[in-house]
GROMACS .gro file of N, CA and C in nm:
model
  462
    1TRP      N    1   0.087  -0.113  -0.003
    1TRP     CA    2   0.014   0.019  -0.013
    1TRP      C    3   0.072   0.109   0.005
    2LYS      N    4   0.042   0.217  -0.087
    2LYS     CA    5   0.127   0.344  -0.055
    2LYS      C    6   0.073   0.436   0.034
    3ASN      N    7  -0.051   0.422   0.083
    3ASN     CA    8  -0.124   0.483   0.183
    3ASN      C    9  -0.185   0.385   0.293
    4PRO      N   10  -0.110   0.317   0.384
    4PRO     CA   11  -0.156   0.229   0.493
    4PRO      C   12  -0.266   0.269   0.557
    5GLU      N   13  -0.275   0.370   0.610
    5GLU     CA   14  -0.352   0.458   0.677
    5GLU      C   15  -0.493   0.482   0.594
    6GLY      N   16  -0.488   0.502   0.490
    6GLY     CA   17  -0.600   0.529   0.378
    6GLY      C   18  -0.659   0.393   0.380
    7ALA      N   19  -0.559   0.271   0.355
    7ALA     CA   20  -0.619   0.153   0.317
    7ALA      C   21  -0.699   0.085   0.426
    8LYS      N   22  -0.625   0.141   0.558
    8LYS     CA   23  -0.716   0.074   0.646
    8LYS      C   24  -0.847   0.143   0.669
    9ASN      N   25  -0.857   0.260   0.662
    9ASN     CA   26  -0.987   0.350   0.687
    9ASN      C   27  -1.084   0.297   0.558
   10ARG      N   28  -1.019   0.285   0.460
   10ARG     CA   29  -1.133   0.223   0.341
   10ARG      C   30  -1.167   0.063   0.403
   11ARG      N   31  -1.077  -0.007   0.446
   11ARG     CA   32  -1.118  -0.122   0.463
   11ARG      C   33  -1.238  -0.119   0.601
   12ASP      N   34  -1.233  -0.057   0.693
   12ASP     CA   35  -1.309  -0.035   0.791
   12ASP      C   36  -1.447   0.000   0.726
   13THR      N   37  -1.447   0.107   0.636
   13THR     CA   38  -1.567   0.177   0.585
   13THR      C   39  -1.647   0.030   0.503
   14VAL      N   40  -1.560  -0.031   0.451
   14VAL     CA   41  -1.632  -0.123   0.367
   14VAL      C   42  -1.673  -0.236   0.484
   15LEU      N   43  -1.606  -0.268   0.566
   15LEU     CA   44  -1.655  -0.360   0.670
   15LEU      C   45  -1.802  -0.338   0.746
   16ASN      N   46  -1.779  -0.185   0.783
   16ASN     CA   47  -1.903  -0.116   0.841
   16ASN      C   48  -2.029  -0.128   0.751
   17ASN      N   49  -2.011  -0.121   0.635
   17ASN     CA   50  -2.124  -0.084   0.520
   17ASN      C   51  -2.176  -0.244   0.525
   18MET      N   52  -2.085  -0.369   0.553
   18MET     CA   53  -2.118  -0.503   0.527
   18MET      C   54  -2.194  -0.521   0.649
   19ARG      N   55  -2.159  -0.464   0.763
   19ARG     CA   56  -2.232  -0.491   0.901
   19ARG      C   57  -2.371  -0.438   0.895
   20VAL      N   58  -2.388  -0.305   0.822
   20VAL     CA   59  -2.521  -0.219   0.819
   20VAL      C   60  -2.587  -0.298   0.743
   21MET      N   61  -2.556  -0.394   0.626
   21MET     CA   62  -2.638  -0.426   0.530
   21MET      C   63  -2.649  -0.586   0.566
   22GLY      N   64  -2.606  -0.620   0.682
   22GLY     CA   65  -2.663  -0.759   0.728
   22GLY      C   66  -2.550  -0.875   0.668
   23TYR      N   67  -2.449  -0.832   0.618
   23TYR     CA   68  -2.354  -0.963   0.564
   23TYR      C   69  -2.272  -0.980   0.683
   24LEU      N   70  -2.227  -0.905   0.780
   24LEU     CA   71  -2.132  -0.929   0.874
   24LEU      C   72  -2.248  -0.926   1.024
   25THR      N   73  -2.230  -0.998   1.135
   25THR     CA   74  -2.284  -0.988   1.248
   25THR      C   75  -2.207  -0.871   1.313
   26GLN      N   76  -2.226  -0.857   1.438
   26GLN     CA   77  -2.148  -0.744   1.516
   26GLN      C   78  -2.037  -0.789   1.563
   27ALA      N   79  -2.017  -0.922   1.602
   27ALA     CA   80  -1.924  -0.994   1.662
   27ALA      C   81  -1.818  -1.024   1.541
   28GLU      N   82  -1.856  -1.053   1.413
   28GLU     CA   83  -1.769  -1.063   1.308
   28GLU      C   84  -1.716  -0.952   1.249
   29TYR      N   85  -1.789  -0.834   1.276
   29TYR     CA   86  -1.738  -0.687   1.255
   29TYR      C   87  -1.626  -0.648   1.340
   30GLU      N   88  -1.639  -0.675   1.455
   30GLU     CA   89  -1.564  -0.659   1.563
   30GLU      C   90  -1.417  -0.722   1.544
   31THR      N   91  -1.435  -0.825   1.507
   31THR     CA   92  -1.326  -0.920   1.512
   31THR      C   93  -1.202  -0.874   1.374
   32GLU      N   94  -1.303  -0.839   1.284
   32GLU     CA   95  -1.239  -0.805   1.143
   32GLU      C   96  -1.158  -0.665   1.178
   33ILE      N   97  -1.247  -0.580   1.221
   33ILE     CA   98  -1.186  -0.450   1.237
   33ILE      C   99  -1.058  -0.429   1.318
   34ALA      N  100  -1.047  -0.524   1.415
   34ALA     CA  101  -0.955  -0.549   1.507
   34ALA      C  102  -0.803  -0.608   1.454
   35ARG      N  103  -0.824  -0.661   1.323
   35ARG     CA  104  -0.734  -0.749   1.261
   35ARG      C  105  -0.619  -0.639   1.208
   36PRO      N  106  -0.493  -0.646   1.185
   36PRO     CA  107  -0.390  -0.539   1.135
   36PRO      C  108  -0.422  -0.600   0.967
   37LEU      N  109  -0.360  -0.480   0.901
   37LEU     CA  110  -0.389  -0.491   0.740
   37LEU      C  111  -0.267  -0.585   0.716
   38ASN      N  112  -0.158  -0.627   0.778
   38ASN     CA  113  -0.050  -0.735   0.733
   38ASN      C  114   0.005  -0.655   0.600
   39VAL      N  115   0.020  -0.539   0.600
   39VAL     CA  116   0.109  -0.450   0.475
   39VAL      C  117   0.231  -0.520   0.451
   40LEU      N  118   0.252  -0.568   0.342
   40LEU     CA  119   0.387  -0.601   0.302
   40LEU      C  120   0.495  -0.472   0.225
   41SER      N  121   0.573  -0.485   0.300
   41SER     CA  122   0.703  -0.360   0.248
   41SER      C  123   0.710  -0.399   0.096
   42LYS      N  124   0.730  -0.488   0.031
   42LYS     CA  125   0.693  -0.515  -0.120
   42LYS      C  126   0.592  -0.601  -0.146
   43PRO      N  127   0.522  -0.570  -0.255
   43PRO     CA  128   0.436  -0.668  -0.328
   43PRO      C  129   0.487  -0.794  -0.354
   44SER      N  130   0.412  -0.904  -0.311
   44SER     CA  131   0.468  -1.051  -0.345
   44SER      C  132   0.358  -1.082  -0.469
   45LEU      N  133   0.416  -1.107  -0.582
   45LEU     CA  134   0.346  -1.129  -0.703
   45LEU      C  135   0.374  -1.261  -0.743
   46GLY      N  136   0.437  -1.342  -0.682
   46GLY     CA  137   0.454  -1.487  -0.739
   46GLY      C  138   0.548  -1.487  -0.847
   47PRO      N  139   0.577  -1.625  -0.870
   47PRO     CA  140   0.687  -1.624  -0.984
   47PRO      C  141   0.644  -1.561  -1.106
   48ALA      N  142   0.752  -1.487  -1.195
   48ALA     CA  143   0.707  -1.417  -1.331
   48ALA      C  144   0.696  -1.508  -1.402
   49LYS      N  145   0.627  -1.505  -1.514
   49LYS     CA  146   0.575  -1.608  -1.611
   49LYS      C  147   0.699  -1.610  -1.726
   50PHE      N  148   0.772  -1.516  -1.737
   50PHE     CA  149   0.897  -1.536  -1.806
   50PHE      C  150   1.027  -1.459  -1.752
   51PRO      N  151   1.079  -1.524  -1.653
   51PRO     CA  152   1.190  -1.485  -1.558
   51PRO      C  153   1.321  -1.426  -1.648
   52ASP      N  154   1.354  -1.511  -1.755
   52ASP     CA  155   1.485  -1.484  -1.806
   52ASP      C  156   1.463  -1.347  -1.876
   53PHE      N  157   1.355  -1.361  -1.984
   53PHE     CA  158   1.332  -1.232  -2.054
   53PHE      C  159   1.329  -1.116  -1.969
   54LEU      N  160   1.251  -1.115  -1.844
   54LEU     CA  161   1.234  -1.000  -1.757
   54LEU      C  162   1.381  -0.942  -1.684
   55ASP      N  163   1.443  -1.056  -1.669
   55ASP     CA  164   1.598  -1.023  -1.602
   55ASP      C  165   1.679  -0.921  -1.706
   56ILE      N  166   1.658  -0.988  -1.837
   56ILE     CA  167   1.740  -0.881  -1.959
   56ILE      C  168   1.662  -0.745  -1.955
   57VAL      N  169   1.543  -0.733  -1.948
   57VAL     CA  170   1.478  -0.606  -1.927
   57VAL      C  171   1.513  -0.541  -1.821
   58ARG      N  172   1.527  -0.587  -1.701
   58ARG     CA  173   1.556  -0.522  -1.575
   58ARG      C  174   1.708  -0.455  -1.598
   59ARG      N  175   1.791  -0.561  -1.649
   59ARG     CA  176   1.914  -0.513  -1.642
   59ARG      C  177   1.946  -0.395  -1.740
   60GLN      N  178   1.852  -0.370  -1.862
   60GLN     CA  179   1.890  -0.274  -1.943
   60GLN      C  180   1.811  -0.171  -1.910
   61LEU      N  181   1.717  -0.172  -1.823
   61LEU     CA  182   1.650  -0.062  -1.786
   61LEU      C  183   1.728   0.011  -1.647
   62ARG      N  184   1.800  -0.064  -1.564
   62ARG     CA  185   1.909  -0.035  -1.470
   62ARG      C  186   2.033   0.047  -1.537
   63THR      N  187   2.041  -0.006  -1.658
   63THR     CA  188   2.163   0.099  -1.728
   63THR      C  189   2.116   0.234  -1.758
   64GLU      N  190   1.995   0.244  -1.768
   64GLU     CA  191   1.946   0.381  -1.841
   64GLU      C  192   1.847   0.468  -1.712
   65TYR      N  193   1.814   0.394  -1.611
   65TYR     CA  194   1.738   0.468  -1.493
   65TYR      C  195   1.787   0.441  -1.371
   66GLN      N  196   1.736   0.513  -1.284
   66GLN     CA  197   1.796   0.514  -1.135
   66GLN      C  198   1.675   0.387  -1.099
   67GLU      N  199   1.728   0.327  -0.994
   67GLU     CA  200   1.620   0.236  -0.935
   67GLU      C  201   1.495   0.284  -0.870
   68SER      N  202   1.520   0.393  -0.802
   68SER     CA  203   1.403   0.470  -0.764
   68SER      C  204   1.306   0.534  -0.860
   69ASP      N  205   1.339   0.540  -0.963
   69ASP     CA  206   1.249   0.589  -1.079
   69ASP      C  207   1.182   0.468  -1.145
   70LEU      N  208   1.264   0.333  -1.131
   70LEU     CA  209   1.213   0.199  -1.175
   70LEU      C  210   1.095   0.162  -1.082
   71THR      N  211   1.116   0.196  -0.963
   71THR     CA  212   1.009   0.134  -0.856
   71THR      C  213   0.907   0.262  -0.809
   72ASN      N  214   0.937   0.364  -0.840
   72ASN     CA  215   0.831   0.472  -0.755
   72ASN      C  216   0.792   0.546  -0.867
   73GLN      N  217   0.801   0.555  -1.003
   73GLN     CA  218   0.752   0.663  -1.089
   73GLN      C  219   0.647   0.612  -1.193
   74GLY      N  220   0.598   0.499  -1.177
   74GLY     CA  221   0.485   0.427  -1.261
   74GLY      C  222   0.532   0.425  -1.418
   75LEU      N  223   0.634   0.390  -1.449
   75LEU     CA  224   0.688   0.353  -1.576
   75LEU      C  225   0.621   0.293  -1.650
   76ARG      N  226   0.560   0.313  -1.794
   76ARG     CA  227   0.495   0.203  -1.866
   76ARG      C  228   0.625   0.140  -1.961
   77ILE      N  229   0.648   0.033  -1.945
   77ILE     CA  230   0.762  -0.035  -2.025
   77ILE      C  231   0.703  -0.128  -2.121
   78PHE      N  232   0.749  -0.073  -2.246
   78PHE     CA  233   0.720  -0.193  -2.363
   78PHE      C  234   0.811  -0.269  -2.434
   79THR      N  235   0.806  -0.381  -2.439
   79THR     CA  236   0.928  -0.483  -2.483
   79THR      C  237   0.885  -0.544  -2.600
   80THR      N  238   1.000  -0.616  -2.661
   80THR     CA  239   0.957  -0.694  -2.791
   80THR      C  240   0.922  -0.846  -2.755
   81LEU      N  241   0.898  -0.865  -2.643
   81LEU     CA  242   0.869  -0.999  -2.586
   81LEU      C  243   0.761  -1.047  -2.693
   82ASP      N  244   0.760  -1.187  -2.747
   82ASP     CA  245   0.670  -1.252  -2.827
   82ASP      C  246   0.604  -1.384  -2.715
   83PRO      N  247   0.508  -1.334  -2.677
   83PRO     CA  248   0.475  -1.433  -2.543
   83PRO      C  249   0.428  -1.569  -2.601
   84ILE      N  250   0.403  -1.593  -2.714
   84ILE     CA  251   0.367  -1.725  -2.795
   84ILE      C  252   0.495  -1.761  -2.787
   85ALA      N  253   0.587  -1.699  -2.883
   85ALA     CA  254   0.731  -1.751  -2.896
   85ALA      C  255   0.804  -1.806  -2.786
   86GLN      N  256   0.773  -1.729  -2.689
   86GLN     CA  257   0.866  -1.741  -2.553
   86GLN      C  258   0.798  -1.856  -2.491
   87THR      N  259   0.695  -1.915  -2.488
   87THR     CA  260   0.638  -2.019  -2.421
   87THR      C  261   0.642  -2.124  -2.501
   88GLN      N  262   0.668  -2.127  -2.630
   88GLN     CA  263   0.673  -2.226  -2.719
   88GLN      C  264   0.844  -2.280  -2.694
   89VAL      N  265   0.918  -2.191  -2.693
   89VAL     CA  266   1.070  -2.207  -2.661
   89VAL      C  267   1.101  -2.248  -2.516
   90GLN      N  268   1.026  -2.201  -2.435
   90GLN     CA  269   1.051  -2.270  -2.282
   90GLN      C  270   0.997  -2.393  -2.295
   91ASN      N  271   0.904  -2.436  -2.344
   91ASN     CA  272   0.833  -2.550  -2.333
   91ASN      C  273   0.942  -2.654  -2.444
   92ALA      N  274   0.993  -2.618  -2.531
   92ALA     CA  275   1.069  -2.696  -2.619
   92ALA      C  276   1.214  -2.705  -2.578
   93PHE      N  277   1.256  -2.613  -2.482
   93PHE     CA  278   1.387  -2.612  -2.437
   93PHE      C  279   1.373  -2.709  -2.320
   94LYS      N  280   1.277  -2.689  -2.233
   94LYS     CA  281   1.287  -2.799  -2.114
   94LYS      C  282   1.269  -2.939  -2.161
   95ALA      N  283   1.179  -2.956  -2.251
   95ALA     CA  284   1.156  -3.099  -2.314
   95ALA      C  285   1.303  -3.159  -2.366
   96SER      N  286   1.342  -3.066  -2.460
   96SER     CA  287   1.499  -3.108  -2.509
   96SER      C  288   1.586  -3.163  -2.408
   97VAL      N  289   1.608  -3.040  -2.304
   97VAL     CA  290   1.707  -3.099  -2.205
   97VAL      C  291   1.671  -3.222  -2.111
   98GLU      N  292   1.513  -3.238  -2.094
   98GLU     CA  293   1.493  -3.358  -2.009
   98GLU      C  294   1.544  -3.478  -2.100
   99ARG      N  295   1.504  -3.466  -2.215
   99ARG     CA  296   1.528  -3.588  -2.311
   99ARG      C  297   1.668  -3.638  -2.327
  100LEU      N  298   1.738  -3.526  -2.337
  100LEU     CA  299   1.891  -3.563  -2.349
  100LEU      C  300   1.935  -3.587  -2.216
  101ALA      N  301   1.906  -3.553  -2.102
  101ALA     CA  302   1.936  -3.585  -1.961
  101ALA      C  303   1.885  -3.722  -1.919
  102ASN      N  304   1.780  -3.761  -1.998
  102ASN     CA  305   1.731  -3.901  -1.980
  102ASN      C  306   1.793  -4.028  -2.071
  103SER      N  307   1.856  -3.954  -2.164
  103SER     CA  308   1.937  -4.051  -2.236
  103SER      C  309   2.077  -4.114  -2.206
  104ASN      N  310   2.119  -4.036  -2.112
  104ASN     CA  311   2.268  -4.064  -2.050
  104ASN      C  312   2.254  -3.980  -1.906
  105PRO      N  313   2.177  -4.050  -1.804
  105PRO     CA  314   2.154  -3.964  -1.689
  105PRO      C  315   2.265  -3.948  -1.585
  106ALA      N  316   2.337  -4.041  -1.586
  106ALA     CA  317   2.497  -4.015  -1.509
  106ALA      C  318   2.567  -3.916  -1.536
  107ARG      N  319   2.577  -3.896  -1.693
  107ARG     CA  320   2.667  -3.793  -1.758
  107ARG      C  321   2.590  -3.654  -1.757
  108LEU      N  322   2.453  -3.677  -1.784
  108LEU     CA  323   2.414  -3.542  -1.807
  108LEU      C  324   2.320  -3.498  -1.711
  109LYS      N  325   2.319  -3.537  -1.593
  109LYS     CA  326   2.224  -3.513  -1.484
  109LYS      C  327   2.214  -3.343  -1.484
  110ASN      N  328   2.303  -3.274  -1.464
  110ASN     CA  329   2.313  -3.123  -1.432
  110ASN      C  330   2.300  -3.061  -1.561
  111LEU      N  331   2.271  -3.120  -1.690
  111LEU     CA  332   2.276  -3.050  -1.805
  111LEU      C  333   2.162  -2.915  -1.801
  112GLN      N  334   2.261  -2.801  -1.862
  112GLN     CA  335   2.169  -2.680  -1.868
  112GLN      C  336   2.211  -2.630  -2.016
  113GLY      N  337   2.149  -2.511  -2.047
  113GLY     CA  338   2.188  -2.473  -2.163
  113GLY      C  339   2.083  -2.311  -2.148
  114ALA      N  340   2.071  -2.246  -2.264
  114ALA     CA  341   2.013  -2.093  -2.265
  114ALA      C  342   1.992  -2.090  -2.427
  115VAL      N  343   1.883  -2.008  -2.428
  115VAL     CA  344   1.832  -1.989  -2.582
  115VAL      C  345   1.789  -1.838  -2.619
  116LEU      N  346   1.841  -1.767  -2.711
  116LEU     CA  347   1.815  -1.655  -2.712
  116LEU      C  348   1.723  -1.638  -2.881
  117ILE      N  349   1.660  -1.596  -2.883
  117ILE     CA  350   1.567  -1.572  -3.007
  117ILE      C  351   1.560  -1.405  -3.044
  118ALA      N  352   1.640  -1.366  -3.162
  118ALA     CA  353   1.617  -1.251  -3.210
  118ALA      C  354   1.547  -1.243  -3.355
  119HIS      N  355   1.504  -1.126  -3.366
  119HIS     CA  356   1.416  -1.101  -3.487
  119HIS      C  357   1.541  -1.068  -3.600
  120PRO      N  358   1.543  -1.153  -3.701
  120PRO     CA  359   1.642  -1.135  -3.809
  120PRO      C  360   1.658  -1.021  -3.881
  121GLU      N  361   1.551  -0.946  -3.876
  121GLU     CA  362   1.572  -0.797  -3.963
  121GLU      C  363   1.630  -0.707  -3.873
  122ASN      N  364   1.592  -0.683  -3.748
  122ASN     CA  365   1.600  -0.578  -3.678
  122ASN      C  366   1.704  -0.624  -3.539
  123GLY      N  367   1.727  -0.743  -3.501
  123GLY     CA  368   1.778  -0.768  -3.398
  123GLY      C  369   1.729  -0.756  -3.257
  124GLU      N  370   1.585  -0.717  -3.250
  124GLU     CA  371   1.503  -0.714  -3.164
  124GLU      C  372   1.469  -0.847  -3.067
  125LEU      N  373   1.494  -0.875  -2.935
  125LEU     CA  374   1.497  -1.004  -2.866
  125LEU      C  375   1.370  -1.021  -2.851
  126ILE      N  376   1.321  -1.143  -2.891
  126ILE     CA  377   1.171  -1.213  -2.914
  126ILE      C  378   1.160  -1.287  -2.802
  127ALA      N  379   1.261  -1.380  -2.750
  127ALA     CA  380   1.243  -1.474  -2.621
  127ALA      C  381   1.379  -1.510  -2.600
  128ALA      N  382   1.359  -1.541  -2.440
  128ALA     CA  383   1.497  -1.601  -2.406
  128ALA      C  384   1.473  -1.671  -2.291
  129VAL      N  385   1.568  -1.803  -2.298
  129VAL     CA  386   1.553  -1.892  -2.198
  129VAL      C  387   1.686  -1.914  -2.122
  130GLY      N  388   1.699  -1.878  -1.994
  130GLY     CA  389   1.843  -1.893  -1.935
  130GLY      C  390   1.874  -2.028  -1.847
  131SER      N  391   1.759  -2.117  -1.820
  131SER     CA  392   1.796  -2.219  -1.710
  131SER      C  393   1.662  -2.301  -1.752
  132THR      N  394   1.704  -2.442  -1.693
  132THR     CA  395   1.586  -2.560  -1.705
  132THR      C  396   1.505  -2.523  -1.568
  133GLN      N  397   1.563  -2.444  -1.471
  133GLN     CA  398   1.502  -2.445  -1.347
  133GLN      C  399   1.426  -2.332  -1.318
  134ASP      N  400   1.349  -2.304  -1.205
  134ASP     CA  401   1.315  -2.199  -1.175
  134ASP      C  402   1.431  -2.072  -1.145
  135PHE      N  403   1.409  -1.944  -1.181
  135PHE     CA  404   1.512  -1.832  -1.189
  135PHE      C  405   1.579  -1.841  -1.075
  136THR      N  406   1.695  -1.839  -1.069
  136THR     CA  407   1.780  -1.823  -0.950
  136THR      C  408   1.893  -1.720  -0.933
  137GLY      N  409   1.839  -1.612  -1.060
  137GLY     CA  410   1.933  -1.479  -1.043
  137GLY      C  411   2.069  -1.503  -1.146
  138PHE      N  412   2.089  -1.635  -1.185
  138PHE     CA  413   2.190  -1.655  -1.279
  138PHE      C  414   2.129  -1.684  -1.422
  139ASN      N  415   2.143  -1.581  -1.509
  139ASN     CA  416   2.070  -1.595  -1.630
  139ASN      C  417   2.161  -1.649  -1.746
  140ARG      N  418   2.181  -1.801  -1.765
  140ARG     CA  419   2.274  -1.831  -1.852
  140ARG      C  420   2.276  -1.765  -2.003
  141ALA      N  421   2.161  -1.693  -2.017
  141ALA     CA  422   2.143  -1.645  -2.157
  141ALA      C  423   2.221  -1.502  -2.165
  142LEU      N  424   2.262  -1.484  -2.064
  142LEU     CA  425   2.359  -1.358  -2.054
  142LEU      C  426   2.469  -1.357  -1.977
  143ASP      N  427   2.494  -1.453  -1.847
  143ASP     CA  428   2.613  -1.443  -1.777
  143ASP      C  429   2.689  -1.568  -1.817
  144ALA      N  430   2.642  -1.669  -1.869
  144ALA     CA  431   2.751  -1.796  -1.906
  144ALA      C  432   2.818  -1.739  -2.039
  145LYS      N  433   2.958  -1.761  -2.018
  145LYS     CA  434   3.074  -1.724  -2.124
  145LYS      C  435   3.085  -1.823  -2.236
  146ARG      N  436   3.013  -1.842  -2.314
  146ARG     CA  437   3.020  -1.943  -2.428
  146ARG      C  438   3.034  -1.888  -2.552
  147GLN      N  439   3.049  -1.966  -2.657
  147GLN     CA  440   3.068  -1.945  -2.792
  147GLN      C  441   2.924  -1.921  -2.834
  148VAL      N  442   2.920  -1.826  -2.934
  148VAL     CA  443   2.794  -1.775  -2.986
  148VAL      C  444   2.713  -1.870  -3.072
  149GLY      N  445   2.794  -1.986  -3.113
  149GLY     CA  446   2.728  -2.074  -3.204
  149GLY      C  447   2.658  -2.044  -3.326
  150SER      N  448   2.530  -2.077  -3.345
  150SER     CA  449   2.472  -2.035  -3.473
  150SER      C  450   2.419  -1.911  -3.463
  151LEU      N  451   2.433  -1.839  -3.343
  151LEU     CA  452   2.345  -1.696  -3.337
  151LEU      C  453   2.399  -1.607  -3.434
  152LEU      N  454   2.512  -1.608  -3.468
  152LEU     CA  455   2.566  -1.504  -3.559
  152LEU      C  456   2.625  -1.592  -3.680
  153LYS      N  457   2.547  -1.533  -3.792
  153LYS     CA  458   2.590  -1.563  -3.947
  153LYS      C  459   2.623  -1.472  -4.010
  154PRO      N  460   2.728  -1.472  -4.111
  154PRO     CA  461   2.722  -1.375  -4.227
  154PRO      C  462   2.607  -1.360  -4.329
   0.00000   0.00000   0.00000
């Protein structure tokens, strides 16, 4: 909440209206009014849908903006993410890594990789996958030092 006191006042008003309209008994109303708001210092949004791509976006934004601008200014950020391509790449990547790992479990049990898909005409990033697991902060698509393979061709 940006205004915890205002949020509490609004909550109390809604609870009072519910009591007056018969949705809450007096006892239920008093119990609910006594509860704290349990305000979080930072919102918990759960896991991001495309964490590796979003990590790349965050890193780019941090090179151009101050952290306070990113968290407090209500910026509208537009990306080149193609959610359909991203979902397909994530699913294909995970399935391929699992298939390879299962073919030789002893040798490939910690198999990892990364995928970057760029638009061929303008180089805009369309999709990115940096790990087979949940995002841990290490984005193989950016942080792993590897040869570029087929990414760059004349």
